mmCIF file of C-alpha atoms in Angstrom:
data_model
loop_
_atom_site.group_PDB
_atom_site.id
_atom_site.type_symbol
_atom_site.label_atom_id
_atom_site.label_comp_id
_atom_site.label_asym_id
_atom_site.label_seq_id
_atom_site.Cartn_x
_atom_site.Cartn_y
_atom_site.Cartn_z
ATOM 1 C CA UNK A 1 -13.687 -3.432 -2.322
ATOM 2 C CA UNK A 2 -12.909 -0.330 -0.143
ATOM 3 C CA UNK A 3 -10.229 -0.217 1.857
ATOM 4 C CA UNK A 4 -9.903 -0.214 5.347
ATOM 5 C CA UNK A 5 -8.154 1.526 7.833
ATOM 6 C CA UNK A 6 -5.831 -1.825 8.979
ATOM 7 C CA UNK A 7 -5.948 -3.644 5.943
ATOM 8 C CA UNK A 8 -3.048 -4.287 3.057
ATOM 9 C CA UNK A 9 -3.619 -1.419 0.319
ATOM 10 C CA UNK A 10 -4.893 -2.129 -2.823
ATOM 11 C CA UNK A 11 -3.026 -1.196 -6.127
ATOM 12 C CA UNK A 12 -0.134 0.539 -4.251
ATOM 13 C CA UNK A 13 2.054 1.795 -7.147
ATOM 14 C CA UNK A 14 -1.306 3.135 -8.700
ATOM 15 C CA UNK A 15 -1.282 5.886 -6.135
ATOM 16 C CA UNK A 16 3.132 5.921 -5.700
ATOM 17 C CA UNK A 17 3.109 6.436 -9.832
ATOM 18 C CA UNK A 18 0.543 9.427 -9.654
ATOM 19 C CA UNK A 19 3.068 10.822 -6.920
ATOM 20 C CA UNK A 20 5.782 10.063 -9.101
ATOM 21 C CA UNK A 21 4.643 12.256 -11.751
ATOM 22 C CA UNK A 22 3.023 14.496 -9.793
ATOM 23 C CA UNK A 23 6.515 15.367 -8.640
ATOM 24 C CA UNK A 24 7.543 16.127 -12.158
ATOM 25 C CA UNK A 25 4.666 18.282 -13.337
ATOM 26 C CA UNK A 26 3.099 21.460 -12.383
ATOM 27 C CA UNK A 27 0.014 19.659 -10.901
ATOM 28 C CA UNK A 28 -2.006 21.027 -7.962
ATOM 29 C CA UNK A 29 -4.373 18.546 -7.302
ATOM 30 C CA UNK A 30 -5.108 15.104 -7.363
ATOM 31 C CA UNK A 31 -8.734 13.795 -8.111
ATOM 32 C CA UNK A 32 -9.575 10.260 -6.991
ATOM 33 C CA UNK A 33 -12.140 8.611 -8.549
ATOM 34 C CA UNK A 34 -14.034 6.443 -5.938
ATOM 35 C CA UNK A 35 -11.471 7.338 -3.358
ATOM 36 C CA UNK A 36 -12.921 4.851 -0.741
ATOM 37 C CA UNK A 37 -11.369 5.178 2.703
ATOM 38 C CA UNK A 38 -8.714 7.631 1.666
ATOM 39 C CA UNK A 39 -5.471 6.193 3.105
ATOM 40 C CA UNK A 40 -3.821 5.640 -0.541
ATOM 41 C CA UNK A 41 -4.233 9.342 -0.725
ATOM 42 C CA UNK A 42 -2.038 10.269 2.236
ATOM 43 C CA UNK A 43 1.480 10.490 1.047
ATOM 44 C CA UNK A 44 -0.208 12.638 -1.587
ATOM 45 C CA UNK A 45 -1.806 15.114 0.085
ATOM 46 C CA UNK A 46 1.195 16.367 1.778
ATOM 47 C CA UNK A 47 1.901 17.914 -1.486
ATOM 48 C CA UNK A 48 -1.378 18.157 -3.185
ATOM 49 C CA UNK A 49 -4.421 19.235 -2.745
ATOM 50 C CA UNK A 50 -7.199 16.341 -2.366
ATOM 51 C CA UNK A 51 -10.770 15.729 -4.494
ATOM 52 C CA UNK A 52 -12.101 12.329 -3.442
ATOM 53 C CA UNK A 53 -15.107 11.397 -5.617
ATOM 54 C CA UNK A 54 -17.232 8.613 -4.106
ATOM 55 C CA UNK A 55 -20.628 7.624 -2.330
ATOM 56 C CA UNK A 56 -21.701 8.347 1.041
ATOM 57 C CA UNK A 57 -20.392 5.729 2.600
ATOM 58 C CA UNK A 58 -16.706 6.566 1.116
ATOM 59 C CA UNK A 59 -16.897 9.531 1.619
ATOM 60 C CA UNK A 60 -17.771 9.133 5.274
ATOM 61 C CA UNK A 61 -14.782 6.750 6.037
ATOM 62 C CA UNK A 62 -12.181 9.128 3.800
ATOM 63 C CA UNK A 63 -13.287 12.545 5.606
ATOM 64 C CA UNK A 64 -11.983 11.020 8.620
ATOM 65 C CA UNK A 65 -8.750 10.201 6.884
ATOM 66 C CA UNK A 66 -7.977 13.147 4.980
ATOM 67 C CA UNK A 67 -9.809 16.051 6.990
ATOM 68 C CA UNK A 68 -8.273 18.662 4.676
ATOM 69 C CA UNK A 69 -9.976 17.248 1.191
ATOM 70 C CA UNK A 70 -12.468 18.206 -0.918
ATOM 71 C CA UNK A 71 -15.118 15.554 -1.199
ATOM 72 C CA UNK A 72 -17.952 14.928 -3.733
ATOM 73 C CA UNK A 73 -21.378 12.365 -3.518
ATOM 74 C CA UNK A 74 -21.944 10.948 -6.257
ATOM 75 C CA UNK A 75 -23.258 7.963 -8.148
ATOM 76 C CA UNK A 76 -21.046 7.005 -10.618
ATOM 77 C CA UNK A 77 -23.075 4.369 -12.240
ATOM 78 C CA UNK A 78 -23.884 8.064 -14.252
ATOM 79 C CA UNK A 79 -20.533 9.072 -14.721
ATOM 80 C CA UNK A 80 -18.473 11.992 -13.230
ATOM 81 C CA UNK A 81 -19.704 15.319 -11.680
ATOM 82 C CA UNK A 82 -19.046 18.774 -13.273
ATOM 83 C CA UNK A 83 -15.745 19.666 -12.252
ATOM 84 C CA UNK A 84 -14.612 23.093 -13.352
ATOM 85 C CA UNK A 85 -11.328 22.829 -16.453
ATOM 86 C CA UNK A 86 -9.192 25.048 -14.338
ATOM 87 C CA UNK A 87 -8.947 22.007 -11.934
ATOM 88 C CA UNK A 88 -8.381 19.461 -14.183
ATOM 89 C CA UNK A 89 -5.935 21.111 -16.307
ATOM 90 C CA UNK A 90 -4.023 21.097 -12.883
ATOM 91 C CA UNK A 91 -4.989 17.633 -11.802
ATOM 92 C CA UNK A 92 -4.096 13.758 -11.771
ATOM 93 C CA UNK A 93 -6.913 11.762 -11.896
ATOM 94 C CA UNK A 94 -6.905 8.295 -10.291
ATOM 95 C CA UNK A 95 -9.906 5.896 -10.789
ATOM 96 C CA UNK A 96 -8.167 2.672 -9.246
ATOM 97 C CA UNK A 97 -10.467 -0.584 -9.575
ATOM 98 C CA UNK A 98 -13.593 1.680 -9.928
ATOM 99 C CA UNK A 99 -14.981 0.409 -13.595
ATOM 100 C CA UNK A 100 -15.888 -3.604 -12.609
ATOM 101 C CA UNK A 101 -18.235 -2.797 -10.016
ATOM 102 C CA UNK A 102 -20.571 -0.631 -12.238
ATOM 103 C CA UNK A 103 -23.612 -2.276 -14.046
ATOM 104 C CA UNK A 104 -23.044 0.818 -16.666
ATOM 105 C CA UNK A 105 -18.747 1.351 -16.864
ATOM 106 C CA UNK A 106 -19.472 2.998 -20.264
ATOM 107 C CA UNK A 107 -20.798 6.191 -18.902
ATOM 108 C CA UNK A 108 -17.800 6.557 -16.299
ATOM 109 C CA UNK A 109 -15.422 5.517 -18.871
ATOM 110 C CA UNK A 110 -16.665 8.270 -21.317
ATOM 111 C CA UNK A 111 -16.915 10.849 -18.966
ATOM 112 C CA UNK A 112 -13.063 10.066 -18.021
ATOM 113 C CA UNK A 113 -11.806 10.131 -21.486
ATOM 114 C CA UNK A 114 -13.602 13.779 -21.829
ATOM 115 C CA UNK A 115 -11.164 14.467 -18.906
ATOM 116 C CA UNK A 116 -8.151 13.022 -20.652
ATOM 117 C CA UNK A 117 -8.448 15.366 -23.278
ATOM 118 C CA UNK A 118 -7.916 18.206 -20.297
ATOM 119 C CA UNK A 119 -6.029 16.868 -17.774
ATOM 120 C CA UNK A 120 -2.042 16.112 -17.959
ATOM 121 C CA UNK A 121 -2.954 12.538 -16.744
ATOM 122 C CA UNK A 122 -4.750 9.796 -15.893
ATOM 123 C CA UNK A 123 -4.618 6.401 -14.329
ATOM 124 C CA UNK A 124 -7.347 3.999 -14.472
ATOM 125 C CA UNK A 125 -6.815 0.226 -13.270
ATOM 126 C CA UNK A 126 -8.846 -2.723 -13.582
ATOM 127 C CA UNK A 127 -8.385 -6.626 -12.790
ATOM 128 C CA UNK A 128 -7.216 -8.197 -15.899
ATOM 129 C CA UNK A 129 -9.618 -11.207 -15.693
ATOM 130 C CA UNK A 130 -7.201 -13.591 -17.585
ATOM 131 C CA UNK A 131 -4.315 -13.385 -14.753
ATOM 132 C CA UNK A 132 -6.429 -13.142 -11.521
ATOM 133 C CA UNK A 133 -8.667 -16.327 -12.566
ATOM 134 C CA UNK A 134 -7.117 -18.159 -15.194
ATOM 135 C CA UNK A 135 -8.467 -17.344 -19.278
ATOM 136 C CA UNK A 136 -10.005 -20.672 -19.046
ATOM 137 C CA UNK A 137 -12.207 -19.238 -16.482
ATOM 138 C CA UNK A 138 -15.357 -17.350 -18.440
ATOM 139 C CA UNK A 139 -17.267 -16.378 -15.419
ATOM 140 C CA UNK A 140 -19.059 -14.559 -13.421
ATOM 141 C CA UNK A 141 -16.437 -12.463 -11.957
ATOM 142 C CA UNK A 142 -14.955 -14.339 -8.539
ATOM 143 C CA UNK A 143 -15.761 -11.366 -6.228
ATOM 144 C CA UNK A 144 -19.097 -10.498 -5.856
ATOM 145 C CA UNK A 145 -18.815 -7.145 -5.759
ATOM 146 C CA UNK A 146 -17.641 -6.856 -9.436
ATOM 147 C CA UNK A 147 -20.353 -6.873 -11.999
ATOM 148 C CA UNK A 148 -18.056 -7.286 -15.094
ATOM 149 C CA UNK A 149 -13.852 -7.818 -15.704
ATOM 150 C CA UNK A 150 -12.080 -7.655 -18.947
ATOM 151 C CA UNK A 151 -8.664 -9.167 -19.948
ATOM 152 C CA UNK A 152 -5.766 -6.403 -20.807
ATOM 153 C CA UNK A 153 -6.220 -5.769 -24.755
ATOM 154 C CA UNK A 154 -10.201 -6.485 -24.065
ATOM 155 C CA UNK A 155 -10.036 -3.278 -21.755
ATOM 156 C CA UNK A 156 -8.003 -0.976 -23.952
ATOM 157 C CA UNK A 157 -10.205 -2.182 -26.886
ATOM 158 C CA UNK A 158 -13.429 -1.064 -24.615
ATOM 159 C CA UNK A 159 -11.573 1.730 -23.600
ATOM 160 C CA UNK A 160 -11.089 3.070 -27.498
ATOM 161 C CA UNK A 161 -15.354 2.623 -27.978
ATOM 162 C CA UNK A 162 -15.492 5.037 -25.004
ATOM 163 C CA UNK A 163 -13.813 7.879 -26.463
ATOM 164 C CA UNK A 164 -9.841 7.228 -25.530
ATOM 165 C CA UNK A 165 -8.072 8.477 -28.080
ATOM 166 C CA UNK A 166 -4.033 8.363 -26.585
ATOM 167 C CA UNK A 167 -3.459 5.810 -24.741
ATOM 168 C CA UNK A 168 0.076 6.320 -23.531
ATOM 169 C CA UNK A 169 1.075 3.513 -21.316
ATOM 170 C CA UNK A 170 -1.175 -0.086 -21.003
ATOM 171 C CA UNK A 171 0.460 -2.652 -19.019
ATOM 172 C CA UNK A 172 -0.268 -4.342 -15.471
ATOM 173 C CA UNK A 173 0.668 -3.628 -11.771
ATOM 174 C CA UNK A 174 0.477 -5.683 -8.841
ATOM 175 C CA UNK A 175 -3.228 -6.333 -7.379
ATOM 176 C CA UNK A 176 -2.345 -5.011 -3.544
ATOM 177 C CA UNK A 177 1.181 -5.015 -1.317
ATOM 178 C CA UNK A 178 0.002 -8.581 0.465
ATOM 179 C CA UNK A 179 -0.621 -10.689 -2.510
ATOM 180 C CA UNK A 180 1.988 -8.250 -5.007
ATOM 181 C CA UNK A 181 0.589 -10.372 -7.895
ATOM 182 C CA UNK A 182 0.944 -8.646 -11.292
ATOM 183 C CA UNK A 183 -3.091 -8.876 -12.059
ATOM 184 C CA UNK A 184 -4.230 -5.725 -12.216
ATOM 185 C CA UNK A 185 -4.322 -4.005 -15.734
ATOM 186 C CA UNK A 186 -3.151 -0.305 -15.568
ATOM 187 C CA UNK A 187 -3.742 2.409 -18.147
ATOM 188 C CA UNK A 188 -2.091 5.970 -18.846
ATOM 189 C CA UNK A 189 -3.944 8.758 -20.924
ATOM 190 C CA UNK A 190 -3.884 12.660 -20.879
ATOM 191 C CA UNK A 191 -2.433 15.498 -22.448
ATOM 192 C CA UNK A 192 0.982 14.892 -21.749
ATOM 193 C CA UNK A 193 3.527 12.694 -22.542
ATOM 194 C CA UNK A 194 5.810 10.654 -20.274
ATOM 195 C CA UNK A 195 8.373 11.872 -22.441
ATOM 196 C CA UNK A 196 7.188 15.506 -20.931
ATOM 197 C CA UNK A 197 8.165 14.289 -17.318
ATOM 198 C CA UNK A 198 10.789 16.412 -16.199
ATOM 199 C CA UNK A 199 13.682 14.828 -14.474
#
């Protein structure tokens, strides 16, 4: 689902913790991963500079949004795009409710855990399939526009095959700041440490 200009945000606290420790690192930029319309990224780009990564049709809505960013095509049923080291080295990267709608969320996965190896951090969320529909409920996802969901541990466990090697933080955050129901899983890798935050 892509958000709107008009409608309640998706996974708000997605977006406030990459500002959070964007605050308390020596980032530059932040790179979101299927950025959609953009709007999550706009208390963020009045520090940071902006890569949205998305299709066409995201990237249409966001360059109204965020005139100022740098924005890629591309499919990522194949992954991620180069993007040079020097940038991710100096980077958050966000890929917010990205994985479920891709027929192929191995090859984006593995591509981001490459990146968590370079850059200080990033945040990947997911539905957790068990709290948004019940673990009695075994399918097919309830939104159409997801092609698979995974419950928390399933994730991580996915996750790990992929190439994750520190996973810092797994826990959940709420799904958007309408419903604010804790059903959205939320993961933390990269090269630092929350311990590294500076206060």
């Amino acid at each position: 689902y892509m958000d709107l200009p008009g409608d309640f945000m998706y996974q708000p606290h997605v977006y406030a913790l990459a500002k959070f420790l964007g605050a308390r690192s020596e980032v530059k930029w932040i790179v979101d991963i299927g950025c959609g319309s953009g709007k999550k990224l706009l208390p963020l780009a009045e520090k940071f500079g902006i890569i949205g990564i998305d299709s066409s049709d995201g990237i249409a809505l966001a360059t109204q949004c965020l005139p100022k960013a740098q924005f890629i095509e591309f499919d990522l049923e194949h992954g991620l795009p180069p993007l040079p080291e020097y940038v991710l080295k100096q980077s958050i990267v966000i890929c917010s409710d990205v994985v479920e709608h891709l027929r192929h969320p191995e090859r984006l996965l593995t591509a981001l855990a490459a990146v968590a190896e370079i850059s200080p951090y990033v945040l990947i969320s997911t539905p957790d399939r068990d709290r948004a529909r019940g673990w009695l409920d075994d399918g097919p996802p309830g939104n159409p526009a997801h092609v698979m969901e995974w419950a928390g541990t399933e994730f991580v466990r996915f996750m790990r095959r992929c190439g994750f090697k520190n996973i810092q933080f797994y826990g959940h955050t709420i799904n958007s700041d309408f419903h604010r129901v804790k059903s959205t899983i939320l993961v933390l890798v990269g090269v630092e440490t929350v311990c590294d935050i500076r206060k």
